Short mmCIF file of C-alpha atoms in Angstrom, two decimals:
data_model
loop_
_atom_site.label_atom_id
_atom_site.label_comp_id
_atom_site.label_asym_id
_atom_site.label_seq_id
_atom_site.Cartn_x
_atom_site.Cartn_y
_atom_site.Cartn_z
CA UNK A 1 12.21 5.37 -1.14
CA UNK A 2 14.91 4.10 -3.63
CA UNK A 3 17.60 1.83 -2.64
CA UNK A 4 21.45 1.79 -3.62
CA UNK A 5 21.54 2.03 -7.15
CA UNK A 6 24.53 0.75 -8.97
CA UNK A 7 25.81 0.77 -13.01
CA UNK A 8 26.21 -0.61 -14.89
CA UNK A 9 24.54 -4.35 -13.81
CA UNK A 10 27.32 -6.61 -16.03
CA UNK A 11 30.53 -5.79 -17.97
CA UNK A 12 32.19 -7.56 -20.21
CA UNK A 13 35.86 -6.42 -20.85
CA UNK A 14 39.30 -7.46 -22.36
CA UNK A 15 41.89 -7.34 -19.89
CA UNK A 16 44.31 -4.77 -19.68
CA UNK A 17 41.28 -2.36 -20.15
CA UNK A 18 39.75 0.07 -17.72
CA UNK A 19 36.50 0.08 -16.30
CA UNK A 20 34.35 2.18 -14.02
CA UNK A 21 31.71 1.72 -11.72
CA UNK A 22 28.61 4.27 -10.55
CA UNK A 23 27.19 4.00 -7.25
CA UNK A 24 24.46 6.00 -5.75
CA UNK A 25 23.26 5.53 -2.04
CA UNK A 26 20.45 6.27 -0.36
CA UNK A 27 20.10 9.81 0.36
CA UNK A 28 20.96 10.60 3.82
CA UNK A 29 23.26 7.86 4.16
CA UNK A 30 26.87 9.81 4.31
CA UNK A 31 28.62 6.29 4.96
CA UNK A 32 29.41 4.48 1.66
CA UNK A 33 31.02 1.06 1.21
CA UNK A 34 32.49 -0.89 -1.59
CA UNK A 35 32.87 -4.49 -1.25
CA UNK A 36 34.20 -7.37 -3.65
CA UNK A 37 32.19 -11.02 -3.88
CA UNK A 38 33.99 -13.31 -5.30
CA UNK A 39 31.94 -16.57 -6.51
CA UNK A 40 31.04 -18.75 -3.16
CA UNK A 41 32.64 -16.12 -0.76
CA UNK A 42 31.27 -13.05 1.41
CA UNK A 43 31.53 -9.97 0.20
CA UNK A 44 34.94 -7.96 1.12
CA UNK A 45 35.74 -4.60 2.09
CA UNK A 46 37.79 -2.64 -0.37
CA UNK A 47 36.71 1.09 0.62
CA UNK A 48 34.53 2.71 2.89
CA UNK A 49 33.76 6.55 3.00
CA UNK A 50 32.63 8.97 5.91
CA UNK A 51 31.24 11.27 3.31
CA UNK A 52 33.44 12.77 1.25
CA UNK A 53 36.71 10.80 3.03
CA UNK A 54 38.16 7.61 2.13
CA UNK A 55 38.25 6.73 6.37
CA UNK A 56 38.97 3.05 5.56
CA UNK A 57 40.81 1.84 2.23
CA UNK A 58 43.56 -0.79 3.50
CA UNK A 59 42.43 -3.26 1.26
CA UNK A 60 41.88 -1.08 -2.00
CA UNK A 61 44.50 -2.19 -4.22
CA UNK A 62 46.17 0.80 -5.18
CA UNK A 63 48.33 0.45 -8.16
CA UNK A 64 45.07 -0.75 -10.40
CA UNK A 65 42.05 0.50 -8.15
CA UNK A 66 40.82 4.17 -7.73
CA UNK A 67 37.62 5.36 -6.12
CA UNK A 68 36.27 8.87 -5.42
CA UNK A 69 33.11 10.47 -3.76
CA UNK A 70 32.53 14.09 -4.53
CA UNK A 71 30.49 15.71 -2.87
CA UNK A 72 29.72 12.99 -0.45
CA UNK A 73 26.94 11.80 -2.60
CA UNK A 74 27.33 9.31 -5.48
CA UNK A 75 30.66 7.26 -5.68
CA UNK A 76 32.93 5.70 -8.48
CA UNK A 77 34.95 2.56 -8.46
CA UNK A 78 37.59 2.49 -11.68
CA UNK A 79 39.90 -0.53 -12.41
CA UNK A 80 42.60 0.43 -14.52
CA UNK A 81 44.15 -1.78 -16.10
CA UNK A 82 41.64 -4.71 -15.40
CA UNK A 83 43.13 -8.56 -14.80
CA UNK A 84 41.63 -11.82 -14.96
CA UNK A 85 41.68 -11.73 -11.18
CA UNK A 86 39.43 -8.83 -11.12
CA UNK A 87 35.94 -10.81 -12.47
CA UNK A 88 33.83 -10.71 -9.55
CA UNK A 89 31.01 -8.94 -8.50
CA UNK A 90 31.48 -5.39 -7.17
CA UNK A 91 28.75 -4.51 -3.95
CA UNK A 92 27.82 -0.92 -3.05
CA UNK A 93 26.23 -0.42 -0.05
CA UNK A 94 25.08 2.45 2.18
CA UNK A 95 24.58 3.03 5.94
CA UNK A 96 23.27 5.71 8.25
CA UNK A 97 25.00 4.38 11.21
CA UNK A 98 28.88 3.86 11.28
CA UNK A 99 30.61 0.58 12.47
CA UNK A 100 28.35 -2.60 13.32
CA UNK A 101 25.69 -1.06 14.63
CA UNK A 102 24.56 0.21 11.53
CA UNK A 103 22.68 -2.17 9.01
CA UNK A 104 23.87 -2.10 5.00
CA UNK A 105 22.22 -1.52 2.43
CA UNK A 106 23.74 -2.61 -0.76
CA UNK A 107 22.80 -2.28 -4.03
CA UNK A 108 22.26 -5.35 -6.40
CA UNK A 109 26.28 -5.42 -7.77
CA UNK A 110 28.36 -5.13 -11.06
CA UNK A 111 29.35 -8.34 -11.64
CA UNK A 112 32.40 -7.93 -14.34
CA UNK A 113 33.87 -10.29 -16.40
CA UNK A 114 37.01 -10.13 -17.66
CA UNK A 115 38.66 -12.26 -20.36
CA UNK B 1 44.50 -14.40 12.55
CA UNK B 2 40.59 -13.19 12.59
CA UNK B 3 38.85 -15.81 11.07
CA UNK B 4 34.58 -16.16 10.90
CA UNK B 5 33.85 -19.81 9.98
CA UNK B 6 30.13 -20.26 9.05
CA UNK B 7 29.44 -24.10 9.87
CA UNK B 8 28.95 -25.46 6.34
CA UNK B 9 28.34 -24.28 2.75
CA UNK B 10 25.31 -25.67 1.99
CA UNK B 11 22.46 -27.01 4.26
CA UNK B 12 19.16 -28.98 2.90
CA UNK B 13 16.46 -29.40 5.27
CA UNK B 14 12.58 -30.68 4.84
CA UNK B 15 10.47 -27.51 4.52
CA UNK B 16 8.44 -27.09 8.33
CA UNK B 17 11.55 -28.02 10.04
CA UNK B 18 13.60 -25.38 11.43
CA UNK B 19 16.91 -24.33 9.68
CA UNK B 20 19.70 -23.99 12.29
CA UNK B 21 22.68 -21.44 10.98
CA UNK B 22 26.16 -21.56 12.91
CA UNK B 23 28.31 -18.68 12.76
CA UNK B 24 32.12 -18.96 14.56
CA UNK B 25 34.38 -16.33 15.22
CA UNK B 26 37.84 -16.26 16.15
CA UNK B 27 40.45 -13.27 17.30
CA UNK B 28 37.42 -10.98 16.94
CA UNK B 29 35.42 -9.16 19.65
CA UNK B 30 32.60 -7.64 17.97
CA UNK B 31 30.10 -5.49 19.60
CA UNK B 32 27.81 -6.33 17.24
CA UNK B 33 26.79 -9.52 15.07
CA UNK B 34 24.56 -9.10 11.76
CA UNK B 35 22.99 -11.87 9.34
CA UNK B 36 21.70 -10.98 6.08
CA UNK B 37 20.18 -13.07 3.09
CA UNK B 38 21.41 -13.17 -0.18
CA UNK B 39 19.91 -14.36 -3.16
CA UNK B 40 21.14 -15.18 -6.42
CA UNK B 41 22.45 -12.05 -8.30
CA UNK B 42 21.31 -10.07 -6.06
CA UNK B 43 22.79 -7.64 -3.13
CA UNK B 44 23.04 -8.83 0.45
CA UNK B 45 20.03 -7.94 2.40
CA UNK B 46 19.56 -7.39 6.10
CA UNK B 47 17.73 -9.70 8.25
CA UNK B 48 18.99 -8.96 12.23
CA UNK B 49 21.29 -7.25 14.23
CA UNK B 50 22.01 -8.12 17.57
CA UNK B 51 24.78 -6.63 20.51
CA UNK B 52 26.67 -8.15 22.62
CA UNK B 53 24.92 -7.74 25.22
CA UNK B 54 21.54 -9.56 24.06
CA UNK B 55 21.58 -12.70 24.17
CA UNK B 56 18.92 -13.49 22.16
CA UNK B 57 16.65 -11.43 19.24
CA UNK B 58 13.72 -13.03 17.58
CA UNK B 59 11.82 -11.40 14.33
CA UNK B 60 8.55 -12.98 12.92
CA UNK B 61 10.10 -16.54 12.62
CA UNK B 62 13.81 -16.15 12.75
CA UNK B 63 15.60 -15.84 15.83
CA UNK B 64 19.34 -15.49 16.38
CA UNK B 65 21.81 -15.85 19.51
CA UNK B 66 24.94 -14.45 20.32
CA UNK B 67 27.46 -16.62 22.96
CA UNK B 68 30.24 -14.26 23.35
CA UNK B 69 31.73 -16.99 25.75
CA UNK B 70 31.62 -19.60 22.97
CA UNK B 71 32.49 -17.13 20.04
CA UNK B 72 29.55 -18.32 18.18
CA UNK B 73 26.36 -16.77 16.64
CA UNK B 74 23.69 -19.36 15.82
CA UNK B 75 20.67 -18.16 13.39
CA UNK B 76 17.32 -20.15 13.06
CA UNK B 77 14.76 -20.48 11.00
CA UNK B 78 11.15 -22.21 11.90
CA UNK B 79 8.65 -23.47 9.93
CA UNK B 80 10.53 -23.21 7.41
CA UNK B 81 9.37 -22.43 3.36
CA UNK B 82 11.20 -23.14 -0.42
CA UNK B 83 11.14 -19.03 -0.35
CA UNK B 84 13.27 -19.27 2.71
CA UNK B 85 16.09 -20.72 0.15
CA UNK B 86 19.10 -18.58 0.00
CA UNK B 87 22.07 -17.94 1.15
CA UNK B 88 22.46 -16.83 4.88
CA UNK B 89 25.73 -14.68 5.63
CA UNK B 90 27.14 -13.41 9.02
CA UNK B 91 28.50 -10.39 9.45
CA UNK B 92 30.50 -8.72 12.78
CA UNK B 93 32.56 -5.43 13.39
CA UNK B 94 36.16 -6.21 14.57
CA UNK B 95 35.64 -4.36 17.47
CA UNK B 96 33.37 -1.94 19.48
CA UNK B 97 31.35 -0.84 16.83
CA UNK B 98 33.00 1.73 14.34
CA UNK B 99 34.72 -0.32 12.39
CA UNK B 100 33.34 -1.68 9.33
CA UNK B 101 31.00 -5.04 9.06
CA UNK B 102 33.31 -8.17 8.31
CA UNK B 103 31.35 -10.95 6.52
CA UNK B 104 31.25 -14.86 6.79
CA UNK B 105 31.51 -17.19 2.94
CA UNK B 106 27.74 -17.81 3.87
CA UNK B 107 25.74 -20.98 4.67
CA UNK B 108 23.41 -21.80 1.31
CA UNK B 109 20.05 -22.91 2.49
CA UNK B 110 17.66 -25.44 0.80
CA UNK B 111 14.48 -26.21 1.84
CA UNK B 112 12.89 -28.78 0.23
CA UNK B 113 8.93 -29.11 -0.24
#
């Protein structure tokens, strides 16, 4: 069975520019996270979706960061326009289970860099 | 504030021994505690979930423990290996269960041959 796949692996932008990034879970899984790890820290929460609904995004930053999931499949992070503060790496995981009770999976990250 | 303190950022132990992980919590009461393993450029992976009701849940040769008294989650590892070098993070809902997993900076993990 495939995992969490996530696109691209590394990006390399200029700040001020936009970027996007592709997440698919694992099929079945109709909870879908997007965390940020910064170097030496834990990975934080910036969106999770029920299927198709945003049910948590407190944290999302939402004058530079947008992310959708039609169809309550595959989702999309964008950062537009991208800072210096925005290099990190960018987790996707997947769950069957809601809440705590339900182990991640997460896909191997975007790690972007910007400059 | 919430605050998960894991007990130091980097522990180096002689491979055999076992590893002993500390997770902390504060101003949380999680109904559930999770520890996954990270390794370098890679994504989190599980390793063990356990409720706050268990005291105790063991898995091949890792074993955690959950004192909801004393706030703390400890994780071990025995006989320990090189491959067994990662970093350990600790993970907890804020409460009851349907609220999304809250992660700990992670304890890196060195075992030495």
């Amino acid at each position: 069975e495939a995992g969490v796949v996530q696109s691209p692996r590394y990006k390399i932008i200029e700040k001020k520019q936009p970027v996007a990034f592709w997440c698919n879970p694992i099929s079945g899984h109709n909870t879908l996270y997007w965390y940020l790890q910064n170097l030496g820290q834990g990975p934080e929460l910036l969106i999770r979706y029920e299927n198709e609904e945003a049910v948590d995004d407190s944290q999302l930053p939402k004058d530079r960061f947008s992310a959708e999931r039609l169809k309550g499949v595959d989702s999309t992070l964008k950062i537009q326009p991208a800072e210096l503060g925005d290099s990190a790496v960018y987790l996707c995981a997947s769950s069957l289970l809601t809440g705590g009770n339900g182990e991640l999976f997460f896909g191997e990250g975007s790690r972007l860099t910007v400059l | 504030s919430q605050k998960i303190e894991q007990n130091s950022e980097a522990l180096n132990i002689q491979e055999g021994k076992t590893a002993t992980l500390t997770c902390n919590y504060t101003n949380y009461s999680p109904a559930y505690l999770q520890w996954y393993r990270q390794d370098p450029g890679r994504g989190p992976v599980f390793l063990l979930l356990i409720r706050e009701n268990e005291k105790e849940k063991r898995k091949e040769r890792l074993k955690v423990t959950f004192d909801t008294t004393l706030k703390q989650s400890l994780f071990h590892i025995t006989a320990s290996q090189p491959a067994d070098s990662a970093t350990y993070l600790c993970a907890l809902d804020s409460y009851s269960g349907n609220t999304p997993l809250v992660f700990g900076k992670g304890t890196r993990l060195s075992v030495i041959a």
